[in-house]
Coordinates of C-alpha atoms and ligand atoms in Angstrom, one line a residue:
Chain A
M1 CA 0.0 -0.1 0.0
K2 CA 1.2 3.5 -0.9
Y3 CA 0.8 5.9 2.0
S4 CA -0.6 9.2 0.8
I5 CA -3.2 11.9 2.0
F6 CA -5.8 9.8 0.2
S7 CA -5.0 6.5 1.8
L8 CA -5.1 8.4 5.3
A9 CA -8.5 10.0 4.4
A10 CA -10.0 6.7 3.1
N11 CA -8.8 4.8 6.2
A12 CA -10.1 7.6 8.5
L13 CA -13.6 7.3 7.0
T14 CA -13.6 3.5 7.6
G15 CA -12.4 3.7 11.1
H16 CA -8.6 2.9 10.4
K17 CA -9.6 -0.8 10.2
G18 CA -7.9 -1.1 6.6
W19 CA -4.3 -0.7 7.6
K20 CA -2.1 -3.6 6.6
P21 CA 1.2 -4.7 8.4
A22 CA 3.9 -2.5 6.9
W23 CA 6.2 -5.4 6.2
R24 CA 6.2 -9.2 6.0
D25 CA 7.3 -11.2 9.1
A26 CA 9.0 -14.1 7.2
S27 CA 10.2 -17.5 8.0
P28 CA 13.8 -18.3 7.0
R29 CA 14.4 -20.3 3.7
E30 CA 17.2 -22.8 3.1
A31 CA 19.5 -20.4 1.1
Y32 CA 19.8 -16.8 0.1
D33 CA 22.4 -14.8 -2.0
V34 CA 22.9 -12.5 1.0
V35 CA 22.1 -13.1 4.6
I36 CA 22.4 -10.0 6.8
V37 CA 22.9 -10.6 10.5
G38 CA 21.2 -8.0 12.7
G39 CA 17.9 -6.3 12.1
G40 CA 18.8 -2.8 13.3
G41 CA 19.0 0.3 11.3
H42 CA 22.1 -0.6 9.5
G43 CA 21.0 -4.2 8.7
L44 CA 17.7 -3.1 7.3
A45 CA 19.0 -0.1 5.4
T46 CA 21.7 -2.5 3.9
A47 CA 18.9 -4.9 2.8
Y48 CA 17.0 -2.1 1.4
Y49 CA 19.8 -0.6 -0.8
L50 CA 21.0 -4.0 -1.8
A51 CA 17.3 -4.5 -3.3
K52 CA 16.7 -1.1 -4.5
E53 CA 20.2 0.0 -5.8
H54 CA 21.8 -3.1 -6.8
G55 CA 18.9 -5.5 -7.7
I56 CA 19.9 -8.2 -5.3
T57 CA 16.6 -9.3 -3.6
N58 CA 17.2 -12.7 -2.6
V59 CA 18.2 -11.5 0.8
A60 CA 17.3 -12.2 4.4
V61 CA 17.8 -10.2 7.6
L62 CA 18.1 -12.2 10.7
E63 CA 17.3 -10.6 14.0
K64 CA 17.7 -12.3 17.1
G65 CA 14.9 -10.4 18.9
W66 CA 12.4 -8.1 17.1
I67 CA 13.5 -5.3 14.5
G68 CA 14.4 -2.1 16.4
S69 CA 15.0 -3.8 19.7
G70 CA 18.7 -2.8 19.7
N71 CA 20.3 0.6 19.4
V72 CA 18.2 1.9 16.5
G73 CA 15.3 2.0 19.0
R74 CA 17.4 3.3 22.0
N75 CA 19.3 6.2 20.6
T76 CA 18.5 9.9 21.1
T77 CA 17.9 10.3 17.5
I78 CA 20.4 13.1 16.7
I79 CA 21.5 13.4 13.0
R80 CA 24.4 15.8 11.9
S81 CA 27.5 15.7 9.7
N82 CA 29.8 18.2 11.8
Y83 CA 33.0 16.1 11.5
L84 CA 36.5 17.3 11.0
L85 CA 38.5 14.5 9.4
P86 CA 38.6 13.6 5.6
G87 CA 37.6 10.0 6.0
N88 CA 34.4 11.0 8.0
I89 CA 33.1 14.2 6.5
P90 CA 32.1 12.9 3.0
F91 CA 30.6 9.8 4.5
Y92 CA 28.3 11.6 7.1
E93 CA 27.4 14.4 4.6
L94 CA 26.3 11.5 2.3
S95 CA 24.1 10.3 5.1
M96 CA 22.7 13.8 5.7
K97 CA 21.8 14.0 2.0
L98 CA 20.1 10.6 2.2
W99 CA 18.2 11.6 5.2
E100 CA 16.9 14.8 3.3
G101 CA 15.3 12.5 0.7
L102 CA 14.5 9.5 2.8
E103 CA 10.8 9.9 3.4
Q104 CA 10.1 10.5 -0.2
D105 CA 12.3 7.6 -1.1
L106 CA 10.7 5.2 1.4
N107 CA 7.2 6.7 1.2
Y108 CA 7.3 6.6 4.9
N109 CA 7.1 9.5 7.7
A110 CA 10.3 9.1 9.5
M111 CA 9.9 12.6 11.0
V112 CA 13.1 13.9 9.7
S113 CA 13.4 17.2 11.4
Q114 CA 16.3 19.4 10.4
R115 CA 16.0 21.8 13.6
G116 CA 19.8 22.4 13.9
V117 CA 22.5 21.2 16.1
L118 CA 24.4 23.9 18.2
N119 CA 27.7 22.8 19.8
L120 CA 28.5 25.4 22.5
F121 CA 32.0 26.7 23.3
H122 CA 33.2 28.2 26.6
S123 CA 36.9 29.4 26.0
D124 CA 39.1 31.1 23.3
A125 CA 40.7 27.8 22.6
Q126 CA 37.5 25.8 22.2
R127 CA 36.3 28.6 19.9
D128 CA 39.4 28.2 17.8
A129 CA 38.9 24.5 17.6
F130 CA 35.2 24.9 16.6
A131 CA 36.2 27.5 14.0
R132 CA 38.5 25.1 12.5
R133 CA 35.9 22.3 12.5
G134 CA 33.4 24.6 11.0
N135 CA 35.9 25.6 8.2
A136 CA 36.7 21.9 7.4
M137 CA 32.9 21.3 7.0
R138 CA 32.5 24.3 4.7
L139 CA 35.5 23.1 2.7
H140 CA 33.5 20.0 2.1
G141 CA 30.3 21.8 1.2
V142 CA 28.7 21.2 4.6
D143 CA 26.7 23.9 6.3
A144 CA 28.3 25.5 9.4
E145 CA 27.9 28.8 11.1
L146 CA 29.9 30.3 14.1
L147 CA 27.7 32.1 16.4
D148 CA 28.8 34.5 19.0
R149 CA 27.4 35.0 22.4
D150 CA 24.7 37.3 21.5
A151 CA 23.4 35.1 18.5
V152 CA 23.2 32.1 20.9
R153 CA 21.4 34.3 23.6
K154 CA 18.8 35.3 21.1
M155 CA 18.1 31.6 20.2
L156 CA 18.4 30.2 23.8
P157 CA 18.1 32.9 26.2
F158 CA 17.4 30.6 29.2
L159 CA 21.0 29.0 29.1
N160 CA 23.4 29.7 31.9
F161 CA 25.7 32.2 30.1
D162 CA 27.6 33.5 33.1
D163 CA 28.6 30.1 34.9
A164 CA 31.7 31.2 36.7
R165 CA 33.9 28.4 35.4
F166 CA 32.3 27.7 32.0
P167 CA 30.7 31.0 30.6
I168 CA 28.9 30.5 27.2
Q169 CA 31.1 32.3 24.5
G170 CA 29.3 31.1 21.5
G171 CA 28.5 28.0 19.5
L172 CA 29.0 26.1 16.2
L173 CA 25.6 25.5 14.4
Q174 CA 24.8 23.1 11.9
P175 CA 21.5 24.2 10.7
R176 CA 20.8 21.0 8.5
G177 CA 21.4 18.8 11.6
G178 CA 18.5 17.5 13.8
T179 CA 16.5 14.7 14.8
V180 CA 14.6 11.8 13.2
R181 CA 12.0 9.4 14.6
H182 CA 14.2 6.3 15.4
D183 CA 11.6 3.5 15.4
A184 CA 10.2 4.9 12.0
V185 CA 13.7 4.5 10.4
A186 CA 13.8 0.8 11.3
W187 CA 10.1 0.3 10.2
G188 CA 10.4 2.4 7.0
Y189 CA 13.6 0.6 5.7
A190 CA 11.8 -2.8 6.7
R191 CA 8.8 -2.0 4.7
G192 CA 10.9 -0.8 1.6
A193 CA 13.1 -3.9 1.8
S194 CA 10.1 -6.4 2.4
D195 CA 8.1 -4.8 -0.5
R196 CA 11.2 -5.7 -2.8
G197 CA 11.3 -9.3 -1.6
V198 CA 13.7 -9.3 1.3
D199 CA 12.8 -11.7 4.1
I200 CA 12.9 -10.1 7.5
V201 CA 13.3 -13.0 10.1
Q202 CA 12.8 -12.2 13.7
N203 CA 13.5 -14.4 16.6
C204 CA 16.4 -16.0 14.7
E205 CA 19.6 -15.8 16.5
V206 CA 22.9 -16.5 14.6
T207 CA 24.8 -18.9 16.8
G208 CA 27.6 -20.0 14.6
F209 CA 29.2 -20.0 11.1
R210 CA 30.0 -22.8 8.7
I211 CA 33.3 -22.1 7.2
E212 CA 34.8 -24.2 4.3
N213 CA 38.1 -23.7 2.7
G214 CA 38.3 -20.3 4.3
R215 CA 34.9 -19.2 3.0
A216 CA 31.8 -18.7 5.0
V217 CA 29.1 -20.7 3.4
A218 CA 26.2 -20.8 5.9
V219 CA 25.1 -19.5 9.3
E220 CA 23.8 -21.6 12.1
T221 CA 20.7 -20.1 13.8
T222 CA 18.1 -21.0 16.4
R223 CA 15.8 -21.5 13.4
G224 CA 18.0 -23.9 11.5
T225 CA 21.0 -23.7 9.1
I226 CA 20.8 -21.0 6.3
R227 CA 23.2 -21.2 3.4
A228 CA 24.4 -18.0 1.9
R229 CA 26.6 -16.8 -0.9
K230 CA 27.5 -13.7 1.1
I231 CA 27.1 -13.0 4.9
A232 CA 27.2 -9.5 6.3
L233 CA 27.4 -8.7 9.9
A234 CA 25.6 -5.6 11.2
V235 CA 25.2 -6.5 15.0
A236 CA 26.4 -3.2 16.5
G237 CA 27.1 -3.8 20.3
N238 CA 27.4 -7.7 19.7
S239 CA 29.9 -7.4 16.8
S240 CA 32.8 -9.0 18.9
R241 CA 30.7 -11.8 20.1
V242 CA 29.4 -12.7 16.7
A243 CA 32.7 -12.1 14.9
A244 CA 34.4 -14.5 17.4
M245 CA 32.2 -17.2 16.2
A246 CA 34.0 -16.9 12.9
G247 CA 37.4 -16.8 14.5
L248 CA 37.9 -13.2 14.3
R249 CA 39.2 -10.7 17.0
L250 CA 37.9 -7.1 16.5
P251 CA 39.4 -3.6 17.4
I252 CA 36.1 -3.1 19.4
E253 CA 34.9 -3.0 23.1
S254 CA 31.2 -3.1 24.1
H255 CA 30.2 -0.2 26.4
V256 CA 26.9 0.8 27.9
L257 CA 25.5 4.3 26.9
Q258 CA 22.6 5.8 28.9
A259 CA 19.7 8.1 27.9
F260 CA 17.1 9.9 29.6
V261 CA 13.7 11.5 29.0
S262 CA 11.6 13.9 31.0
E263 CA 7.9 14.4 31.4
G264 CA 6.4 16.3 28.6
L265 CA 6.8 20.1 28.5
K266 CA 5.6 22.9 26.3
P267 CA 7.9 23.7 23.3
L268 CA 11.1 25.0 24.9
L269 CA 14.1 23.9 22.9
P270 CA 14.2 24.7 19.2
G271 CA 16.9 22.3 18.2
V272 CA 19.7 20.1 19.6
V273 CA 22.1 21.7 22.0
T274 CA 25.5 20.3 23.4
F275 CA 27.4 21.5 26.3
G276 CA 31.0 22.0 25.5
A277 CA 32.5 21.9 29.0
G278 CA 31.3 18.5 29.9
H279 CA 29.5 15.8 28.0
F280 CA 25.9 16.8 28.0
Y281 CA 23.5 17.1 25.1
I282 CA 19.7 17.7 24.9
S283 CA 16.8 18.2 22.5
Q284 CA 13.1 18.1 22.9
S285 CA 10.9 15.4 21.4
D286 CA 7.6 16.2 19.4
K287 CA 5.8 14.8 22.3
G288 CA 7.5 17.4 24.5
G289 CA 9.9 15.2 26.5
L290 CA 13.5 16.5 26.9
V291 CA 15.6 13.8 25.7
F292 CA 19.2 14.0 27.0
G293 CA 22.3 12.0 27.5
G294 CA 26.1 12.2 28.1
D295 CA 29.2 9.9 28.4
I296 CA 29.4 6.3 28.2
D297 CA 29.6 4.7 31.7
G298 CA 33.1 3.9 30.6
Y299 CA 33.6 0.0 31.4
N300 CA 32.9 -3.0 29.2
S301 CA 29.2 -4.1 29.5
Y302 CA 26.7 -6.0 27.7
A303 CA 24.0 -5.3 30.3
Q304 CA 22.0 -2.7 28.5
R305 CA 21.7 -0.8 31.8
G306 CA 24.2 1.7 33.4
N307 CA 25.0 2.9 36.9
L308 CA 24.2 6.1 39.1
P309 CA 27.4 7.9 38.9
T310 CA 26.9 8.5 35.2
V311 CA 23.3 9.6 35.9
E312 CA 24.6 12.0 38.4
D313 CA 27.3 13.3 35.9
V314 CA 24.9 13.7 33.1
C315 CA 22.4 15.6 35.4
E316 CA 25.3 18.0 36.6
G317 CA 26.1 18.8 33.1
G318 CA 22.5 19.6 32.5
M319 CA 22.2 21.7 35.5
A320 CA 25.5 23.7 34.7
L321 CA 24.0 24.4 31.1
M322 CA 20.3 24.9 31.9
P323 CA 19.7 25.4 35.6
M324 CA 15.8 25.3 34.9
I325 CA 15.8 21.7 34.2
G326 CA 16.4 20.9 37.9
R327 CA 12.6 21.2 38.5
V328 CA 11.8 18.8 35.6
R329 CA 10.9 15.3 36.6
L330 CA 12.7 12.3 34.8
L331 CA 10.2 9.9 33.3
R332 CA 12.6 7.1 31.8
S333 CA 16.2 6.2 31.5
W334 CA 17.7 3.2 29.7
G335 CA 20.9 1.9 28.3
G336 CA 22.2 0.5 24.9
I337 CA 25.5 -1.4 24.1
M338 CA 27.7 0.7 22.0
D339 CA 30.4 -1.0 19.7
M340 CA 33.2 1.3 20.6
S341 CA 36.1 1.1 18.2
M342 CA 39.7 1.9 18.9
D343 CA 39.7 5.1 17.0
G344 CA 36.2 6.1 17.4
S345 CA 35.4 5.5 13.8
P346 CA 33.4 2.7 12.1
I347 CA 34.4 -0.3 10.0
I348 CA 32.7 -1.2 6.7
D349 CA 34.9 -3.8 5.1
R350 CA 35.5 -7.4 4.1
T351 CA 37.1 -9.7 6.7
P352 CA 39.9 -12.2 6.4
V353 CA 37.1 -14.9 6.0
D354 CA 35.9 -14.9 2.2
G355 CA 32.3 -14.2 1.9
L356 CA 32.0 -12.4 5.3
Y357 CA 31.4 -8.8 5.5
L358 CA 31.7 -6.6 8.6
N359 CA 29.8 -3.3 9.6
A360 CA 30.7 -2.3 13.1
G361 CA 32.4 0.1 15.4
W362 CA 29.6 2.8 15.3
C363 CA 30.4 3.9 18.9
Y364 CA 27.5 6.3 20.2
G365 CA 27.1 8.0 16.8
G366 CA 25.8 5.2 14.3
F367 CA 22.1 6.4 14.1
K368 CA 23.0 9.5 12.0
A369 CA 25.1 7.1 10.0
T370 CA 22.2 4.7 9.3
P371 CA 21.4 5.6 5.5
A372 CA 25.0 6.0 4.5
S373 CA 26.1 2.8 6.2
G374 CA 23.5 0.9 4.4
W375 CA 24.3 2.5 1.2
C376 CA 28.1 1.9 1.5
F377 CA 27.7 -1.6 2.9
A378 CA 25.3 -2.6 0.1
H379 CA 27.7 -1.3 -2.5
L380 CA 30.6 -3.3 -1.0
I381 CA 28.5 -6.5 -0.7
A382 CA 27.2 -6.2 -4.2
H383 CA 30.5 -5.2 -6.0
D384 CA 33.3 -6.3 -3.6
V385 CA 34.7 -2.9 -3.9
P386 CA 34.2 -0.1 -1.1
H387 CA 32.0 2.9 -2.0
P388 CA 34.2 5.9 -2.3
A389 CA 32.4 7.6 0.6
G390 CA 33.2 4.6 3.0
A391 CA 36.5 3.6 1.6
A392 CA 38.6 4.8 4.7
F393 CA 36.7 2.6 7.1
R394 CA 39.0 -0.5 6.7
L395 CA 39.5 -3.1 9.2
D396 CA 43.2 -3.2 8.6
R397 CA 43.8 0.5 9.3
F398 CA 44.9 -0.2 12.8
A399 CA 47.8 -2.2 11.4
T400 CA 48.7 0.3 8.6
G401 CA 48.4 3.4 10.8
H402 CA 45.5 4.9 8.8
L403 CA 43.5 5.6 12.0
I404 CA 40.6 8.2 11.9
D405 CA 40.6 9.5 15.5
E406 CA 38.5 12.7 15.6
K407 CA 39.2 13.2 19.3
G408 CA 42.9 12.1 19.2
Q409 CA 42.4 9.7 22.1
G410 CA 44.2 6.7 21.0
A411 CA 43.3 3.1 21.6
Q412 CA 41.2 3.8 24.9
P413 CA 37.5 3.3 23.6
N414 CA 36.1 4.6 26.8
L415 CA 37.5 8.0 26.1
H416 CA 36.1 8.4 22.5
Chain B
M1 CA 28.3 -0.7 41.2
R2 CA 30.7 -1.0 44.1
I3 CA 34.2 -2.2 44.2
R4 CA 35.8 -3.7 47.3
C5 CA 39.2 -2.4 47.4
P6 CA 41.6 -4.7 49.2
F7 CA 43.0 -1.7 51.0
C8 CA 40.1 0.8 51.4
G9 CA 37.1 -1.5 51.6
E10 CA 33.9 -1.3 49.5
R11 CA 33.7 2.1 47.6
D12 CA 31.3 3.5 45.0
V13 CA 32.6 3.1 41.4
H14 CA 32.9 7.0 41.3
E15 CA 36.1 6.7 43.0
F16 CA 37.7 4.5 40.4
T17 CA 39.1 5.0 36.9
Y18 CA 38.8 2.2 34.2
L19 CA 41.7 1.2 32.0
G20 CA 40.3 -2.0 30.5
D21 CA 41.3 -5.7 29.7
A22 CA 43.9 -7.0 32.2
N23 CA 44.9 -10.1 30.1
G24 CA 47.1 -8.6 27.5
T25 CA 50.9 -8.9 28.0
R26 CA 53.2 -6.2 26.5
P27 CA 55.1 -8.0 23.7
D28 CA 58.8 -8.2 23.5
P29 CA 59.9 -5.4 21.0
S30 CA 63.0 -7.4 19.7
V31 CA 61.2 -10.4 18.2
A32 CA 60.7 -10.7 14.5
D33 CA 57.0 -10.1 14.4
A34 CA 57.0 -7.4 17.0
A35 CA 54.9 -4.9 14.8
E36 CA 52.2 -7.5 14.4
Q37 CA 52.2 -8.4 18.0
F38 CA 52.0 -5.0 19.1
H39 CA 49.0 -4.3 16.7
D40 CA 47.2 -7.2 18.5
Y41 CA 48.3 -5.9 21.9
V42 CA 47.2 -2.4 21.4
Y43 CA 44.1 -2.7 19.2
L44 CA 42.3 -6.1 19.5
R45 CA 40.2 -7.1 22.3
D46 CA 38.4 -10.4 23.3
N47 CA 35.5 -8.2 24.6
P48 CA 33.7 -11.2 26.1
A49 CA 30.1 -11.3 27.3
G50 CA 30.7 -12.8 30.7
P51 CA 33.7 -12.8 33.2
H52 CA 36.2 -10.2 32.3
R53 CA 39.5 -9.4 34.0
E54 CA 40.1 -5.7 34.0
Y55 CA 42.3 -2.9 35.4
W56 CA 40.8 -0.3 37.8
Y57 CA 42.7 2.5 39.4
H58 CA 41.5 3.8 42.9
G59 CA 42.2 7.6 42.4
A60 CA 40.1 8.8 45.0
G61 CA 41.3 6.2 47.5
C62 CA 44.7 4.4 48.1
H63 CA 45.9 5.1 44.5
G64 CA 46.4 1.4 44.0
W65 CA 46.0 -0.5 40.6
L66 CA 43.4 -3.3 41.0
V67 CA 42.6 -6.3 38.8
V68 CA 38.9 -6.8 39.0
E69 CA 37.1 -9.9 37.8
R70 CA 33.5 -8.7 36.7
D71 CA 30.6 -10.2 34.6
T72 CA 30.0 -7.8 31.7
R73 CA 26.4 -9.3 31.5
T74 CA 25.4 -8.3 35.0
H75 CA 28.1 -6.0 36.4
E76 CA 28.6 -8.6 39.3
I77 CA 31.9 -8.4 40.7
R78 CA 33.6 -11.7 41.4
S79 CA 37.1 -10.9 42.7
V80 CA 39.3 -7.9 43.3
A81 CA 43.1 -8.0 43.8
F82 CA 46.0 -5.6 43.7
A83 CA 47.6 -5.6 40.4
H84 CA 51.1 -5.9 41.6
E85 CA 50.2 -8.9 43.7
E86 CA 48.5 -10.5 40.7
A87 CA 51.7 -9.8 38.5
A88 CA 54.0 -11.3 41.2
Q89 CA 52.1 -14.6 41.0
Ligands
FAD501 C1 21.4 5.6 24.5 C2 21.9 5.9 23.2 C3 21.8 7.1 22.6 C4 22.4 7.3 21.1 N1 22.2 8.4 20.6 C5 22.5 8.5 19.3 C6 22.4 9.8 18.5 O1 21.8 10.8 19.1 N2 22.7 9.8 17.3 C7 23.4 8.9 16.7 O2 23.8 9.1 15.6 N3 23.6 7.7 17.3 C8 23.3 7.4 18.6 N4 23.5 6.3 19.2 C9 24.1 5.2 18.5 C10 23.3 4.4 17.6 O3 22.0 4.0 18.1 C11 24.0 3.2 17.1 O4 25.3 3.4 16.7 C12 23.2 2.4 15.8 O5 21.9 2.3 16.2 C13 23.8 1.1 15.7 O6 23.4 0.5 14.5 P1 22.1 -0.5 14.4 O7 20.8 0.4 14.4 O8 22.2 -1.3 13.2 O9 22.2 -1.3 15.8 P2 21.1 -2.2 16.5 O10 19.7 -1.6 16.5 O11 21.6 -2.4 18.0 O12 21.1 -3.5 15.6 C14 21.9 -4.5 15.9 C15 20.9 -5.9 15.9 O13 21.7 -7.0 15.8 C16 20.9 -8.0 16.4 N5 21.8 -9.1 17.0 C17 23.0 -9.1 17.8 N6 23.4 -10.4 17.7 C18 22.8 -11.2 17.0 C19 22.8 -12.4 16.6 N7 23.8 -13.3 17.1 N8 21.9 -13.0 15.8 C20 21.0 -12.1 15.1 N9 20.8 -10.9 15.5 C21 21.7 -10.3 16.3 C22 20.5 -7.2 17.8 O14 19.4 -7.9 18.4 C23 20.2 -5.8 17.3 O15 18.8 -5.7 16.9 C24 23.0 6.2 20.6 C25 22.9 4.8 21.2 C26 22.4 4.7 22.5 C27 22.4 3.3 23.1
ZN502 ZN1 41.8 1.6 47.5

């Protein structure tokens, strides 16, 4: 069914009883051309672009739970392309361009809202660093504006401009950044892929690989063995566990990231704001809740829940930036497992096992990457050649020294 | 999460800083394949879901380096020892 104002009106008149499920919940077949492990945003986007851009439709997406149960349904929905390094900027800008056309392409309302992302700075040195980042962005054709204190005050008069230690001096604004309804991204890609013949198989956990003569030929799952000409991993926080079943050790640690949402408030925050003197970021959902977060907890975890010191730290950042949120009540908090790579940048590459492809290392910023990640991964799987926009995200870059370390932190994943 | 430091007793995790996996051993730089061994040592991790031996530093306490065994699925801490005592064994 094509969604339109007419289908909406027709269904409204018939009591909304005519809506059909948006995608097919398939049972696995014995063999596919491509099996994608992981029904998160990246796995579903990959399936969609394989079918749509490359005509490869004999594809299954295997998800151990239900689609959207991982990070794609747990993130704080921020999209942006305000990167500094050459390997990153073109990739994230491709993603931004795909976001801009996504809803028309999918015929699905993903609530893409380019409400702006503002990174605040609090010292001269930080202003210089942000100006440099903004210049790098503009050289790559990405929008960036350096705002002074007065311009920020006009936009967000309620911020704590005169904090004794961290006065707000201005901010770097990316007007095209914003937020997207995360669940709708999973559902929209699932629908688009399913319509083109892709099998979306839920409650199907991959428990092993069959490797013959150095080539991956099948996956073992809780719903039987499934053969495939190519097998593609997009399991985010579980990347190390799944890759280990194929004998690989990855440059990845799994860490927990928490997020928070407050009770609903009247419209308050026009866009996304980040505090530059600590790790705190905040936006307001269309339902009115303040959605915010900060640092990862900082220790290896697969628990999907964090600890109180991080809650306290995030709230302190919030109080330093926006003291008025002290009176707002918290509604919910939750955690997701991040695939933190050793340089803070992702991996989209083949692996030493023939026929096995890897998409991983998204750290806490992989939601914004979803369209470009699917686009580049599908290209790699279809042609065995990396897409130019994702060509820097090699698995062997840690051995060759071509690291992409935006923060310059080194191989200490809890600092990225 | 609370860690029972062998010197200070049980303390909030706030007082500690995390370094990571405690299983790696720094390779010998004079061996023929040192570059490869250093790559594995610096960049690759087992990253298990389950028991994990890891270094924590008690910065707000005794300044001791600890080896903690913790389950990454539940955050349950199974054992804590001073790193220098572990290394001496
Ligand atoms: C609290 C939080 C806030 C975040 N905020 C942002 C943000 O504002 N902006 C941003 O860009 N990014 C953000 N991120 C990061 C982003 O959500 C992730 O990087 C991204 O969603 C990861 O890709 P994915 O959607 O494919 O992952 P997932 O949705 O996690 O998909 C992986 C899937 O693989 C499945 N799987 C795992 N093992 C197996 C197996 N053995 N067999 C079958 N299936 C398996 C899992 O069940 C899961 O559904 C945030 C993350 C969290 C947790
Ligand atoms: Zn101590």
